[in-house]
């Protein structure tokens, strides 16, 4: 009974403060979604704790306390959104908001961040699936509607834009959460230069936030460059939307910011948008009868051979260093993106509903590697990475394992294959080991031991695992594999791309877990 008595004044104090803050459930649900969601979830959690502490009476008090805490969290994000909307009107800024939620159930197998637009409707099935998710953060994506915020090639904002950014930082000055600031560019110019420039600009904005009073230890920045386009880069309107700054604020440890960034990197929608932009750079020849279809219902990308050649990095090898017995590549697209499906919790908040449902992709040989930066700490300037993953954090069969396949008599091993299940992010770049004309000698050293750059794209049916070899003289250009996300020990499908006769060839590649 003593525990209940001690619990009462806490509930009364918190609830009173809540009411004085106008956090009443009688407010409009439409205008105060974050608050209402926080109240509802907080009530449920508090009731469970109260019941554990003091039975039915404790359950009632616990529900009240939980509602107070939940309302407060939602209320903070709601008021910040209102302030940002007011700033957008006075300063001619375009601001879009994304809600970030996380499961409250530690045993939930889908325990990852849910990223969704505030106006994004959920099916009844999804409502049940995410019923235990609680709002833990908000992302605000900002672009200017009337001017360039940064001079061409400059990491410093214009004088007018700096004032706007300082007003923006002032809205966040009392924040107690960790904040990630990500810079995005359009696709004009060099991809590597765009990444470097976007990172410098993100760091500049983070510095303004620090000057507003936020400690460097809670500020992080990232340069995504042109790797995450939300609109076509073929016109000025689309380019303006792609030139943006994203401010992500999430409760909890900095690992939550890293998880958000990882989910964005593995979002298939960005891959599709990049593929469509790349196809659009090819000028159709006057003799072609075919058109470039970049967003059809079957998500195929079609073009002539001459158009395709313009998109591919020239092949230099006349004789294949390793002949994998494949065929000349004639199709620039791949259906692998459709095979992996789409993960609803990845969110398509900044895309139109029509576009988000049309996933198309070039294969890795035509698409080429993306250039995206790491999340970095403003306090240290160093990349922020998580190192404490355990076996349960990985996708089945991808916890630092070896996957192998024999192709035309040559043995190929990928190791280590390490992919986190929450975001589908590869946390290690595998070596691509090749044994030419393999005879089964297990102690034999590989003929080639190739370094790689790896990208992953996560769906609800599989994982697109994309490897680009980085060695100067490599017998493999890249590999696309659709990996299973259940406990299957064989890849769903895959292709390996290599050079022969100064062109690109492809061979089937379906590795198995060793």
GROMACS .gro file of N, CA and C in nm, residues 276-394:
model
  357
  276UNK      N    1   1.581   0.562  -6.265
  276UNK     CA    2   1.502   0.639  -6.360
  276UNK      C    3   1.575   0.766  -6.404
  277UNK      N    4   1.644   0.830  -6.311
  277UNK     CA    5   1.722   0.949  -6.345
  277UNK      C    6   1.834   0.914  -6.443
  278UNK      N    7   1.898   0.800  -6.420
  278UNK     CA    8   2.010   0.762  -6.505
  278UNK      C    9   1.961   0.733  -6.647
  279UNK      N   10   1.849   0.663  -6.659
  279UNK     CA   11   1.793   0.635  -6.791
  279UNK      C   12   1.758   0.764  -6.864
  280UNK      N   13   1.707   0.862  -6.789
  280UNK     CA   14   1.665   0.988  -6.849
  280UNK      C   15   1.781   1.068  -6.906
  281UNK      N   16   1.905   1.036  -6.865
  281UNK     CA   17   2.020   1.109  -6.919
  281UNK      C   18   2.056   1.063  -7.060
  282UNK      N   19   2.004   0.949  -7.100
  282UNK     CA   20   2.035   0.896  -7.234
  282UNK      C   21   1.941   0.961  -7.335
  283UNK      N   22   2.000   1.022  -7.436
  283UNK     CA   23   1.918   1.082  -7.541
  283UNK      C   24   1.880   0.974  -7.642
  284UNK      N   25   1.752   0.946  -7.657
  284UNK     CA   26   1.709   0.842  -7.751
  284UNK      C   27   1.759   0.872  -7.893
  285UNK      N   28   1.813   0.771  -7.959
  285UNK     CA   29   1.861   0.790  -8.096
  285UNK      C   30   1.744   0.810  -8.191
  286UNK      N   31   1.770   0.878  -8.301
  286UNK     CA   32   1.664   0.909  -8.396
  286UNK      C   33   1.610   0.784  -8.464
  287UNK      N   34   1.689   0.678  -8.464
  287UNK     CA   35   1.648   0.557  -8.536
  287UNK      C   36   1.573   0.458  -8.449
  288UNK      N   37   1.575   0.482  -8.316
  288UNK     CA   38   1.513   0.383  -8.229
  288UNK      C   39   1.361   0.389  -8.236
  289UNK      N   40   1.301   0.273  -8.233
  289UNK     CA   41   1.155   0.266  -8.233
  289UNK      C   42   1.103   0.243  -8.092
  290UNK      N   43   1.197   0.213  -8.002
  290UNK     CA   44   1.158   0.185  -7.864
  290UNK      C   45   1.169   0.310  -7.779
  291UNK      N   46   1.084   0.320  -7.681
  291UNK     CA   47   1.092   0.431  -7.587
  291UNK      C   48   1.146   0.380  -7.455
  292UNK      N   49   1.199   0.471  -7.376
  292UNK     CA   50   1.248   0.433  -7.244
  292UNK      C   51   1.131   0.432  -7.148
  293UNK      N   52   1.098   0.316  -7.098
  293UNK     CA   53   0.984   0.301  -7.008
  293UNK      C   54   1.039   0.284  -6.867
  294UNK      N   55   1.033   0.389  -6.786
  294UNK     CA   56   1.101   0.385  -6.657
  294UNK      C   57   1.008   0.363  -6.539
  295UNK      N   58   0.878   0.359  -6.561
  295UNK     CA   59   0.789   0.339  -6.447
  295UNK      C   60   0.662   0.267  -6.489
  296UNK      N   61   0.677   0.164  -6.569
  296UNK     CA   62   0.561   0.089  -6.614
  296UNK      C   63   0.514  -0.005  -6.504
  297UNK      N   64   0.399  -0.068  -6.526
  297UNK     CA   65   0.343  -0.154  -6.423
  297UNK      C   66   0.433  -0.273  -6.393
  298UNK      N   67   0.503  -0.323  -6.496
  298UNK     CA   68   0.592  -0.436  -6.471
  298UNK      C   69   0.733  -0.390  -6.437
  299UNK      N   70   0.751  -0.259  -6.424
  299UNK     CA   71   0.876  -0.199  -6.376
  299UNK      C   72   0.996  -0.234  -6.464
  300UNK      N   73   0.973  -0.263  -6.592
  300UNK     CA   74   1.083  -0.291  -6.682
  300UNK      C   75   1.142  -0.161  -6.737
  301UNK      N   76   1.272  -0.162  -6.761
  301UNK     CA   77   1.340  -0.049  -6.822
  301UNK      C   78   1.394  -0.097  -6.956
  302UNK      N   79   1.346  -0.037  -7.063
  302UNK     CA   80   1.388  -0.082  -7.196
  302UNK      C   81   1.459   0.030  -7.269
  303UNK      N   82   1.560  -0.009  -7.348
  303UNK     CA   83   1.634   0.086  -7.430
  303UNK      C   84   1.712   0.009  -7.536
  304UNK      N   85   1.760   0.079  -7.635
  304UNK     CA   86   1.839   0.015  -7.739
  304UNK      C   87   1.979  -0.016  -7.687
  305UNK      N   88   2.051  -0.101  -7.762
  305UNK     CA   89   2.186  -0.137  -7.723
  305UNK      C   90   2.276  -0.014  -7.720
  306UNK      N   91   2.262   0.075  -7.818
  306UNK     CA   92   2.347   0.194  -7.823
  306UNK      C   93   2.319   0.286  -7.705
  307UNK      N   94   2.194   0.295  -7.663
  307UNK     CA   95   2.160   0.377  -7.547
  307UNK      C   96   2.218   0.316  -7.420
  308UNK      N   97   2.210   0.183  -7.410
  308UNK     CA   98   2.261   0.115  -7.292
  308UNK      C   99   2.412   0.134  -7.278
  309UNK      N  100   2.482   0.130  -7.391
  309UNK     CA  101   2.628   0.146  -7.390
  309UNK      C  102   2.667   0.280  -7.330
  310UNK      N  103   2.585   0.383  -7.354
  310UNK     CA  104   2.615   0.516  -7.302
  310UNK      C  105   2.611   0.520  -7.150
  311UNK      N  106   2.537   0.429  -7.089
  311UNK     CA  107   2.522   0.429  -6.944
  311UNK      C  108   2.626   0.345  -6.872
  312UNK      N  109   2.693   0.257  -6.945
  312UNK     CA  110   2.785   0.163  -6.882
  312UNK      C  111   2.928   0.214  -6.888
  313UNK      N  112   2.999   0.197  -6.779
  313UNK     CA  113   3.142   0.227  -6.780
  313UNK      C  114   3.210   0.135  -6.881
  314UNK      N  115   3.291   0.189  -6.972
  314UNK     CA  116   3.349   0.108  -7.079
  314UNK      C  117   3.424  -0.015  -7.028
  315UNK      N  118   3.401  -0.127  -7.094
  315UNK     CA  119   3.473  -0.251  -7.060
  315UNK      C  120   3.608  -0.251  -7.130
  316UNK      N  121   3.713  -0.291  -7.058
  316UNK     CA  122   3.849  -0.285  -7.111
  316UNK      C  123   3.908  -0.422  -7.146
  317UNK      N  124   3.854  -0.526  -7.086
  317UNK     CA  125   3.915  -0.658  -7.100
  317UNK      C  126   3.867  -0.730  -7.227
  318UNK      N  127   3.962  -0.765  -7.312
  318UNK     CA  128   3.930  -0.842  -7.432
  318UNK      C  129   3.908  -0.989  -7.395
  319UNK      N  130   4.001  -1.042  -7.318
  319UNK     CA  131   3.990  -1.180  -7.271
  319UNK      C  132   3.950  -1.179  -7.125
  320UNK      N  133   3.848  -1.257  -7.092
  320UNK     CA  134   3.802  -1.262  -6.954
  320UNK      C  135   3.912  -1.315  -6.863
  321UNK      N  136   3.937  -1.246  -6.752
  321UNK     CA  137   4.035  -1.295  -6.656
  321UNK      C  138   3.990  -1.429  -6.597
  322UNK      N  139   3.860  -1.440  -6.577
  322UNK     CA  140   3.797  -1.567  -6.539
  322UNK      C  141   3.670  -1.578  -6.624
  323UNK      N  142   3.660  -1.683  -6.703
  323UNK     CA  143   3.542  -1.698  -6.790
  323UNK      C  144   3.434  -1.775  -6.714
  324UNK      N  145   3.327  -1.706  -6.681
  324UNK     CA  146   3.220  -1.768  -6.603
  324UNK      C  147   3.113  -1.833  -6.691
  325UNK      N  148   3.140  -1.840  -6.823
  325UNK     CA  149   3.050  -1.912  -6.912
  325UNK      C  150   2.915  -1.847  -6.932
  326UNK      N  151   2.910  -1.715  -6.917
  326UNK     CA  152   2.783  -1.644  -6.928
  326UNK      C  153   2.752  -1.597  -7.069
  327UNK      N  154   2.650  -1.512  -7.079
  327UNK     CA  155   2.606  -1.456  -7.205
  327UNK      C  156   2.625  -1.305  -7.204
  328UNK      N  157   2.631  -1.249  -7.323
  328UNK     CA  158   2.642  -1.104  -7.335
  328UNK      C  159   2.520  -1.037  -7.272
  329UNK      N  160   2.542  -0.936  -7.189
  329UNK     CA  161   2.432  -0.866  -7.124
  329UNK      C  162   2.353  -0.786  -7.227
  330UNK      N  163   2.224  -0.811  -7.236
  330UNK     CA  164   2.139  -0.739  -7.331
  330UNK      C  165   2.028  -0.660  -7.263
  331UNK      N  166   2.000  -0.692  -7.137
  331UNK     CA  167   1.893  -0.624  -7.063
  331UNK      C  168   1.953  -0.539  -6.952
  332UNK      N  169   1.934  -0.407  -6.955
  332UNK     CA  170   1.993  -0.321  -6.852
  332UNK      C  171   1.920  -0.328  -6.719
  333UNK      N  172   1.797  -0.377  -6.720
  333UNK     CA  173   1.716  -0.376  -6.598
  333UNK      C  174   1.725  -0.510  -6.526
  334UNK      N  175   1.668  -0.514  -6.409
  334UNK     CA  176   1.660  -0.636  -6.332
  334UNK      C  177   1.526  -0.639  -6.260
  335UNK      N  178   1.470  -0.757  -6.244
  335UNK     CA  179   1.345  -0.770  -6.168
  335UNK      C  180   1.372  -0.802  -6.022
  336UNK      N  181   1.499  -0.796  -5.982
  336UNK     CA  182   1.535  -0.833  -5.845
  336UNK      C  183   1.469  -0.741  -5.742
  337UNK      N  184   1.454  -0.612  -5.778
  337UNK     CA  185   1.391  -0.519  -5.684
  337UNK      C  186   1.248  -0.560  -5.654
  338UNK      N  187   1.177  -0.611  -5.756
  338UNK     CA  188   1.040  -0.656  -5.733
  338UNK      C  189   1.038  -0.785  -5.651
  339UNK      N  190   1.138  -0.869  -5.669
  339UNK     CA  191   1.142  -0.997  -5.597
  339UNK      C  192   1.157  -0.978  -5.446
  340UNK      N  193   1.226  -0.872  -5.404
  340UNK     CA  194   1.246  -0.854  -5.260
  340UNK      C  195   1.125  -0.789  -5.194
  341UNK      N  196   1.035  -0.728  -5.273
  341UNK     CA  197   0.917  -0.663  -5.216
  341UNK      C  198   0.952  -0.529  -5.155
  342UNK      N  199   0.856  -0.470  -5.085
  342UNK     CA  200   0.879  -0.340  -5.020
  342UNK      C  201   0.845  -0.351  -4.872
  343UNK      N  202   0.926  -0.289  -4.789
  343UNK     CA  203   0.900  -0.288  -4.645
  343UNK      C  204   0.824  -0.162  -4.610
  344UNK      N  205   0.704  -0.179  -4.556
  344UNK     CA  206   0.619  -0.063  -4.525
  344UNK      C  207   0.682   0.027  -4.420
  345UNK      N  208   0.757  -0.033  -4.325
  345UNK     CA  209   0.813   0.050  -4.220
  345UNK      C  210   0.929   0.136  -4.268
  346UNK      N  211   0.975   0.114  -4.394
  346UNK     CA  212   1.080   0.201  -4.448
  346UNK      C  213   1.023   0.336  -4.486
  347UNK      N  214   0.895   0.340  -4.519
  347UNK     CA  215   0.829   0.466  -4.547
  347UNK      C  216   0.860   0.521  -4.684
  348UNK      N  217   0.760   0.582  -4.746
  348UNK     CA  218   0.779   0.654  -4.872
  348UNK      C  219   0.722   0.794  -4.854
  349UNK      N  220   0.752   0.854  -4.741
  349UNK     CA  221   0.684   0.976  -4.700
  349UNK      C  222   0.699   1.090  -4.800
  350UNK      N  223   0.814   1.099  -4.867
  350UNK     CA  224   0.838   1.213  -4.955
  350UNK      C  225   0.802   1.184  -5.100
  351UNK      N  226   0.755   1.062  -5.126
  351UNK     CA  227   0.721   1.023  -5.262
  351UNK      C  228   0.569   1.021  -5.280
  352UNK      N  229   0.525   1.041  -5.403
  352UNK     CA  230   0.383   1.027  -5.430
  352UNK      C  231   0.345   0.880  -5.417
  353UNK      N  232   0.218   0.853  -5.385
  353UNK     CA  233   0.173   0.715  -5.371
  353UNK      C  234   0.189   0.638  -5.501
  354UNK      N  235   0.164   0.707  -5.614
  354UNK     CA  236   0.176   0.640  -5.743
  354UNK      C  237   0.320   0.598  -5.768
  355UNK      N  238   0.413   0.687  -5.737
  355UNK     CA  239   0.554   0.654  -5.762
  355UNK      C  240   0.602   0.543  -5.669
  356UNK      N  241   0.562   0.551  -5.540
  356UNK     CA  242   0.612   0.455  -5.442
  356UNK      C  243   0.574   0.312  -5.476
  357UNK      N  244   0.466   0.294  -5.551
  357UNK     CA  245   0.421   0.159  -5.585
  357UNK      C  246   0.489   0.107  -5.712
  358UNK      N  247   0.571   0.188  -5.777
  358UNK     CA  248   0.634   0.148  -5.903
  358UNK      C  249   0.785   0.141  -5.884
  359UNK      N  250   0.832   0.024  -5.847
  359UNK     CA  251   0.974   0.007  -5.822
  359UNK      C  252   1.041  -0.051  -5.946
  360UNK      N  253   1.135   0.021  -6.001
  360UNK     CA  254   1.210  -0.027  -6.116
  360UNK      C  255   1.358  -0.009  -6.086
  361UNK      N  256   1.441  -0.089  -6.151
  361UNK     CA  257   1.583  -0.081  -6.120
  361UNK      C  258   1.668  -0.127  -6.236
  362UNK      N  259   1.781  -0.060  -6.253
  362UNK     CA  260   1.885  -0.106  -6.343
  362UNK      C  261   1.966  -0.212  -6.269
  363UNK      N  262   2.032  -0.301  -6.344
  363UNK     CA  263   2.119  -0.397  -6.277
  363UNK      C  264   2.246  -0.326  -6.230
  364UNK      N  265   2.325  -0.394  -6.149
  364UNK     CA  266   2.441  -0.328  -6.087
  364UNK      C  267   2.544  -0.283  -6.189
  365UNK      N  268   2.557  -0.354  -6.302
  365UNK     CA  269   2.657  -0.318  -6.403
  365UNK      C  270   2.623  -0.187  -6.471
  366UNK      N  271   2.495  -0.157  -6.484
  366UNK     CA  272   2.452  -0.032  -6.547
  366UNK      C  273   2.435   0.079  -6.444
  367UNK      N  274   2.379   0.044  -6.329
  367UNK     CA  275   2.354   0.143  -6.223
  367UNK      C  276   2.484   0.198  -6.166
  368UNK      N  277   2.580   0.110  -6.138
  368UNK     CA  278   2.704   0.153  -6.075
  368UNK      C  279   2.685   0.177  -5.927
  369UNK      N  280   2.794   0.194  -5.852
  369UNK     CA  281   2.784   0.214  -5.707
  369UNK      C  282   2.734   0.353  -5.672
  370UNK      N  283   2.664   0.363  -5.563
  370UNK     CA  284   2.620   0.493  -5.513
  370UNK      C  285   2.729   0.548  -5.421
  371UNK      N  286   2.723   0.678  -5.396
  371UNK     CA  287   2.817   0.742  -5.304
  371UNK      C  288   2.734   0.808  -5.194
  372UNK      N  289   2.736   0.750  -5.076
  372UNK     CA  290   2.661   0.803  -4.962
  372UNK      C  291   2.751   0.807  -4.841
  373UNK      N  292   2.741   0.913  -4.762
  373UNK     CA  293   2.831   0.933  -4.649
  373UNK      C  294   2.784   0.866  -4.521
  374UNK      N  295   2.875   0.861  -4.425
  374UNK     CA  296   2.846   0.804  -4.293
  374UNK      C  297   2.783   0.909  -4.202
  375UNK      N  298   2.717   0.862  -4.097
  375UNK     CA  299   2.674   0.950  -3.989
  375UNK      C  300   2.797   0.984  -3.906
  376UNK      N  301   2.819   1.113  -3.882
  376UNK     CA  302   2.937   1.156  -3.807
  376UNK      C  303   2.897   1.241  -3.686
  377UNK      N  304   2.979   1.234  -3.583
  377UNK     CA  305   2.955   1.311  -3.462
  377UNK      C  306   3.016   1.450  -3.477
  378UNK      N  307   2.939   1.553  -3.441
  378UNK     CA  308   2.993   1.688  -3.446
  378UNK      C  309   3.101   1.707  -3.340
  379UNK      N  310   3.091   1.633  -3.231
  379UNK     CA  311   3.188   1.645  -3.121
  379UNK      C  312   3.325   1.596  -3.162
  380UNK      N  313   3.331   1.489  -3.242
  380UNK     CA  314   3.460   1.429  -3.277
  380UNK      C  315   3.495   1.443  -3.424
  381UNK      N  316   3.394   1.464  -3.508
  381UNK     CA  317   3.417   1.469  -3.652
  381UNK      C  318   3.436   1.331  -3.713
  382UNK      N  319   3.425   1.227  -3.631
  382UNK     CA  320   3.448   1.090  -3.677
  382UNK      C  321   3.315   1.019  -3.706
  383UNK      N  322   3.322   0.915  -3.789
  383UNK     CA  323   3.204   0.835  -3.820
  383UNK      C  324   3.152   0.769  -3.692
  384UNK      N  325   3.020   0.767  -3.680
  384UNK     CA  326   2.959   0.703  -3.563
  384UNK      C  327   2.906   0.567  -3.606
  385UNK      N  328   2.963   0.462  -3.550
  385UNK     CA  329   2.923   0.327  -3.586
  385UNK      C  330   2.895   0.245  -3.461
  386UNK      N  331   2.802   0.156  -3.473
  386UNK     CA  332   2.771   0.066  -3.362
  386UNK      C  333   2.851  -0.062  -3.380
  387UNK      N  334   2.913  -0.109  -3.271
  387UNK     CA  335   2.997  -0.228  -3.278
  387UNK      C  336   2.946  -0.343  -3.192
  388UNK      N  337   2.841  -0.321  -3.115
  388UNK     CA  338   2.800  -0.421  -3.016
  388UNK      C  339   2.685  -0.509  -3.062
  389UNK      N  340   2.682  -0.545  -3.189
  389UNK     CA  341   2.577  -0.633  -3.238
  389UNK      C  342   2.598  -0.775  -3.185
  390UNK      N  343   2.488  -0.844  -3.155
  390UNK     CA  344   2.498  -0.984  -3.118
  390UNK      C  345   2.428  -1.069  -3.224
  391UNK      N  346   2.434  -1.199  -3.209
  391UNK     CA  347   2.382  -1.289  -3.312
  391UNK      C  348   2.236  -1.263  -3.344
  392UNK      N  349   2.156  -1.230  -3.243
  392UNK     CA  350   2.013  -1.209  -3.263
  392UNK      C  351   1.983  -1.083  -3.345
  393UNK      N  352   2.081  -0.994  -3.359
  393UNK     CA  353   2.060  -0.870  -3.434
  393UNK      C  354   2.068  -0.891  -3.586
  394UNK      N  355   2.121  -1.004  -3.629
  394UNK     CA  356   2.145  -1.026  -3.772
  394UNK      C  357   2.031  -1.103  -3.838
   0.00000   0.00000   0.00000
